[in-house]
Tab-separated table of C-alpha atoms in Angstrom:
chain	number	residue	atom	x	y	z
Z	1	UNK	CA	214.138	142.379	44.574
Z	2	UNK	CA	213.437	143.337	48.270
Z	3	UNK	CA	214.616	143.515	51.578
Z	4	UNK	CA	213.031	143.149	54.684
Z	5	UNK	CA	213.663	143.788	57.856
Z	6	UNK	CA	211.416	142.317	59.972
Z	7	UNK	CA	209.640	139.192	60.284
Z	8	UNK	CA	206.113	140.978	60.087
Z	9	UNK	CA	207.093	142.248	56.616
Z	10	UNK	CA	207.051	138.402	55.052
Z	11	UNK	CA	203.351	138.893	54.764
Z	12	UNK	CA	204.199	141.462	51.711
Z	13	UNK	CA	205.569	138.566	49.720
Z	14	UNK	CA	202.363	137.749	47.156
Z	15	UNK	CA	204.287	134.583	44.972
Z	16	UNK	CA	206.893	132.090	45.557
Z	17	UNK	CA	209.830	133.145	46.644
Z	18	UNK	CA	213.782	132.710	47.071
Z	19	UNK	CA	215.209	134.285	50.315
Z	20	UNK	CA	218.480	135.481	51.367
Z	21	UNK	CA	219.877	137.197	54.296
Z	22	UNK	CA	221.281	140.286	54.133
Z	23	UNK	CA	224.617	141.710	55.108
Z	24	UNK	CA	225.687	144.746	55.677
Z	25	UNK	CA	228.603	145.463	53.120
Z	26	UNK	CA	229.537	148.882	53.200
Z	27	UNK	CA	227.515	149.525	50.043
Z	28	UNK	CA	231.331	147.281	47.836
Z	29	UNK	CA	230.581	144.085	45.728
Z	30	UNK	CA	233.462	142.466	44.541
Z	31	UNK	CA	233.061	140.306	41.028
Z	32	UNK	CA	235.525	138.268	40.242
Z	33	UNK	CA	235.347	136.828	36.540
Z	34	UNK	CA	236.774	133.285	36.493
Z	35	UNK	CA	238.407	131.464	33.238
Z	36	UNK	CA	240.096	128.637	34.596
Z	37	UNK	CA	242.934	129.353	36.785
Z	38	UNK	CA	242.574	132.738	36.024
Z	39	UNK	CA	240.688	135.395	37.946
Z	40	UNK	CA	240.105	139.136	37.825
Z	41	UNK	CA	238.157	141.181	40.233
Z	42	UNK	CA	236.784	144.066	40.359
Z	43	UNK	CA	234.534	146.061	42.585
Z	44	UNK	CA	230.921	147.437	41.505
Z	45	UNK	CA	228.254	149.708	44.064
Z	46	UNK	CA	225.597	147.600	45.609
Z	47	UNK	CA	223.760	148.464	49.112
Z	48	UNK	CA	225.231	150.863	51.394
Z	49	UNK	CA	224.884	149.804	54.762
Z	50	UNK	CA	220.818	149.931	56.329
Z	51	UNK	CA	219.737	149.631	59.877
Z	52	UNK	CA	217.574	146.782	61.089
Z	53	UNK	CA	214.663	148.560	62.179
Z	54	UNK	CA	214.057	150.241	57.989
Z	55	UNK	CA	211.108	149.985	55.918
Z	56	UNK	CA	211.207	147.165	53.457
Z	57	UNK	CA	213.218	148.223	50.615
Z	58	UNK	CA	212.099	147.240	46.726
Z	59	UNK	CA	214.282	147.299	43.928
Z	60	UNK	CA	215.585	146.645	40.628
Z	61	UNK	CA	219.077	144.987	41.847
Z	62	UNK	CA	220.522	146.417	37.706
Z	63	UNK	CA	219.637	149.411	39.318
Z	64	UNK	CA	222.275	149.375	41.932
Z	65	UNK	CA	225.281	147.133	41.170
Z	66	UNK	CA	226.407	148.077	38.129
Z	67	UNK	CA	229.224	149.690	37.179
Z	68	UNK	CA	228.221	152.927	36.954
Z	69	UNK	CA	225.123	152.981	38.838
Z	70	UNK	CA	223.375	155.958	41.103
Z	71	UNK	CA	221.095	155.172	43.353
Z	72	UNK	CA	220.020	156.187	46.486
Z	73	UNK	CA	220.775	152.669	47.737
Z	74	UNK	CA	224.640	152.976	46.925
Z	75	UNK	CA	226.827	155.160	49.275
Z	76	UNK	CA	227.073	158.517	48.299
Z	77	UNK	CA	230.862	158.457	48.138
Z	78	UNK	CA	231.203	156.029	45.446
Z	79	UNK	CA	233.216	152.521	46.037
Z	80	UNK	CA	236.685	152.342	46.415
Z	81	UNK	CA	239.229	150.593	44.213
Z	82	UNK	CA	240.546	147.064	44.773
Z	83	UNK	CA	243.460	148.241	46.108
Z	84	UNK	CA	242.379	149.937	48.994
Z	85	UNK	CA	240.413	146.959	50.329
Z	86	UNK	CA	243.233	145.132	51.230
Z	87	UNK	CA	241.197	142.030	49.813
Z	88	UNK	CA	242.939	138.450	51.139
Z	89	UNK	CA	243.518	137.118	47.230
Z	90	UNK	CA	244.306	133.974	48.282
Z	91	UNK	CA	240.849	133.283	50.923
Z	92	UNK	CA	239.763	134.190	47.377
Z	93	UNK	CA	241.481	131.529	45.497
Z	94	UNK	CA	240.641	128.999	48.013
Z	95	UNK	CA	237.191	129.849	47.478
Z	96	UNK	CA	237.193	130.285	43.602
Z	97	UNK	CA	238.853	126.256	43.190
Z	98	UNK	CA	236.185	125.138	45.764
Z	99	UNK	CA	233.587	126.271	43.469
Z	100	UNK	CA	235.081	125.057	40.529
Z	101	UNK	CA	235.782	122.015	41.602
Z	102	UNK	CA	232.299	121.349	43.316
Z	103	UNK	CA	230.511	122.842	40.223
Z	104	UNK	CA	232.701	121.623	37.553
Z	105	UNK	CA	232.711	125.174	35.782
Z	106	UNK	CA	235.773	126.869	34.513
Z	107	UNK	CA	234.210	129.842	33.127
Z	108	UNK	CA	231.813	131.824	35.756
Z	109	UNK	CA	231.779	134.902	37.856
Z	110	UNK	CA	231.116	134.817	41.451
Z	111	UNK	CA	229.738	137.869	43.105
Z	112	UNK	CA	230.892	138.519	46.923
Z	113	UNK	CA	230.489	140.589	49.497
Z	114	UNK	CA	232.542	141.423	52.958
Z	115	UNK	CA	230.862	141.615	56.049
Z	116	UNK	CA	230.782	145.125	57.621
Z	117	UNK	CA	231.436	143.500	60.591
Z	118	UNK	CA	234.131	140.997	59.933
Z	119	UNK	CA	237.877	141.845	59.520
Z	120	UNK	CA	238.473	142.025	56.049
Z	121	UNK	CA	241.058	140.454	55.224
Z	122	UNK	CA	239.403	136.909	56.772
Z	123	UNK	CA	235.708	136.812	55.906
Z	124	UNK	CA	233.415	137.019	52.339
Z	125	UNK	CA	230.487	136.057	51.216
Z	126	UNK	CA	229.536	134.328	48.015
Z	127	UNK	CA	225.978	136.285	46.993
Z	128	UNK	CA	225.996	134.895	43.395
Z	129	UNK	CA	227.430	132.583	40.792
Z	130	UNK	CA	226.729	133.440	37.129
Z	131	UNK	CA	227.158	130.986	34.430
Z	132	UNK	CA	229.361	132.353	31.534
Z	133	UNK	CA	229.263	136.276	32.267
Z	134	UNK	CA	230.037	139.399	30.261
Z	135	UNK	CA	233.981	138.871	30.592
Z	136	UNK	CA	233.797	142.219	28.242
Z	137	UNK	CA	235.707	144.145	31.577
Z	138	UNK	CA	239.080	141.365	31.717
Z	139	UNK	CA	242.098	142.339	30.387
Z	140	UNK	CA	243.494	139.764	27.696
Z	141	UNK	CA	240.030	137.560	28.006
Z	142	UNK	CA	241.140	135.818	24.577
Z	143	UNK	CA	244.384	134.906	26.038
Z	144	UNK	CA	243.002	133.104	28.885
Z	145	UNK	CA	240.345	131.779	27.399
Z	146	UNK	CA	242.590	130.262	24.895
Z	147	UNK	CA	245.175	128.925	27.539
Z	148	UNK	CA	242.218	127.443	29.312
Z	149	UNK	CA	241.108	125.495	26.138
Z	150	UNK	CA	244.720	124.294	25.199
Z	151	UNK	CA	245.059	123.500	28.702
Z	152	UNK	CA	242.815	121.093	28.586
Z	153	UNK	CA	243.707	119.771	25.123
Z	154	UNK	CA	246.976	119.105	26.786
Z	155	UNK	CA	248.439	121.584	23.869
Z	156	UNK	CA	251.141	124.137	24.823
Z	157	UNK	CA	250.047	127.889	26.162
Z	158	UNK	CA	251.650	130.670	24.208
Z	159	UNK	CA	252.982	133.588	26.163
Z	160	UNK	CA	251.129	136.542	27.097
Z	161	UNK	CA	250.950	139.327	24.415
Z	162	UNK	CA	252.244	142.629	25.298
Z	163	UNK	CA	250.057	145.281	25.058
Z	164	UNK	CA	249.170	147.534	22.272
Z	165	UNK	CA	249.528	151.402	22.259
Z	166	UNK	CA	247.346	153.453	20.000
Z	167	UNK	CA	249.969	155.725	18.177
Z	168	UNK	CA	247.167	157.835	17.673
Z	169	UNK	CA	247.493	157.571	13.628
């Protein structure tokens, strides 16, 4: 991937292209993992926040939002849990039904990001939409996959398990 910041740097682009603005983000990309009415988020690095007059920046985008990534792209003081974003869940249902409704998916993750500059609570970005992700970070994923298939088989949805405790035999 790359970024540039300047018109002038377009004429480093040598095939066909998709483009995409950039926002600053404070370096926090939020993921939230869709299975039908379900969702669970969860925040990964990506690109701390760059001023408008840097160098075009090239990169392997793996490199730098992944869960446990390092690169000199992310902030240096790591990204903070959900908790402390004080993340507007339902803007993000509103957004989540929009897209699965207008895409007809039930199963997808959407990648956002928040606006440095907006007030967080009120403003996000959707950056990506991924067909079928790894859904190997949810809690319960068979459950809720399984209520969303006897959902729609109009078949009855059994209650959540409680957890299980490793007695540590």
């Amino acid at each position: 991937m790359m970024i540039f910041f300047k018109e002038d740097d377009l004429s480093l682009i040598k095939c066909h292209s998709v483009m995409q603005s950039f926002e600053n983000h404070d370096g926090v990309l939020l993921k939230a993992y869709i299975i039908g009415d379900f969702f669970y988020l969860v925040t990964r690095p990506s690109i701390r926040n760059l001023p408008k007059e840097h160098e075009p920046i090239f990169f392997n985008s793996q490199d730098v939002s992944k869960e446990h990534s390092s690169s000199i792209l992310n902030n240096a003081c790591g990204v903070p849990n959900i908790e402390n974003l004080g993340i507007d869940r339902a803007l993000i249902r509103r957004v989540i039904d929009a897209l699965r409704t207008r895409l007809r998916l039930e199963l997808m993750g959407v990648d956002f990001v928040i606006p440095s500059n907006a007030e967080r609570k009120q403003h996000l970005a959707v950056v990506d939409v991924n067909v079928f992700p790894d859904y190997s970070c949810v809690p319960n994923f068979h459950f809720h996959l399984e209520n969303l298939v006897r959902g729609m088989l109009d078949l009855s949805k059994p209650p959540l398990p409680a957890p299980v405790f490793d007695a540590g035999v």
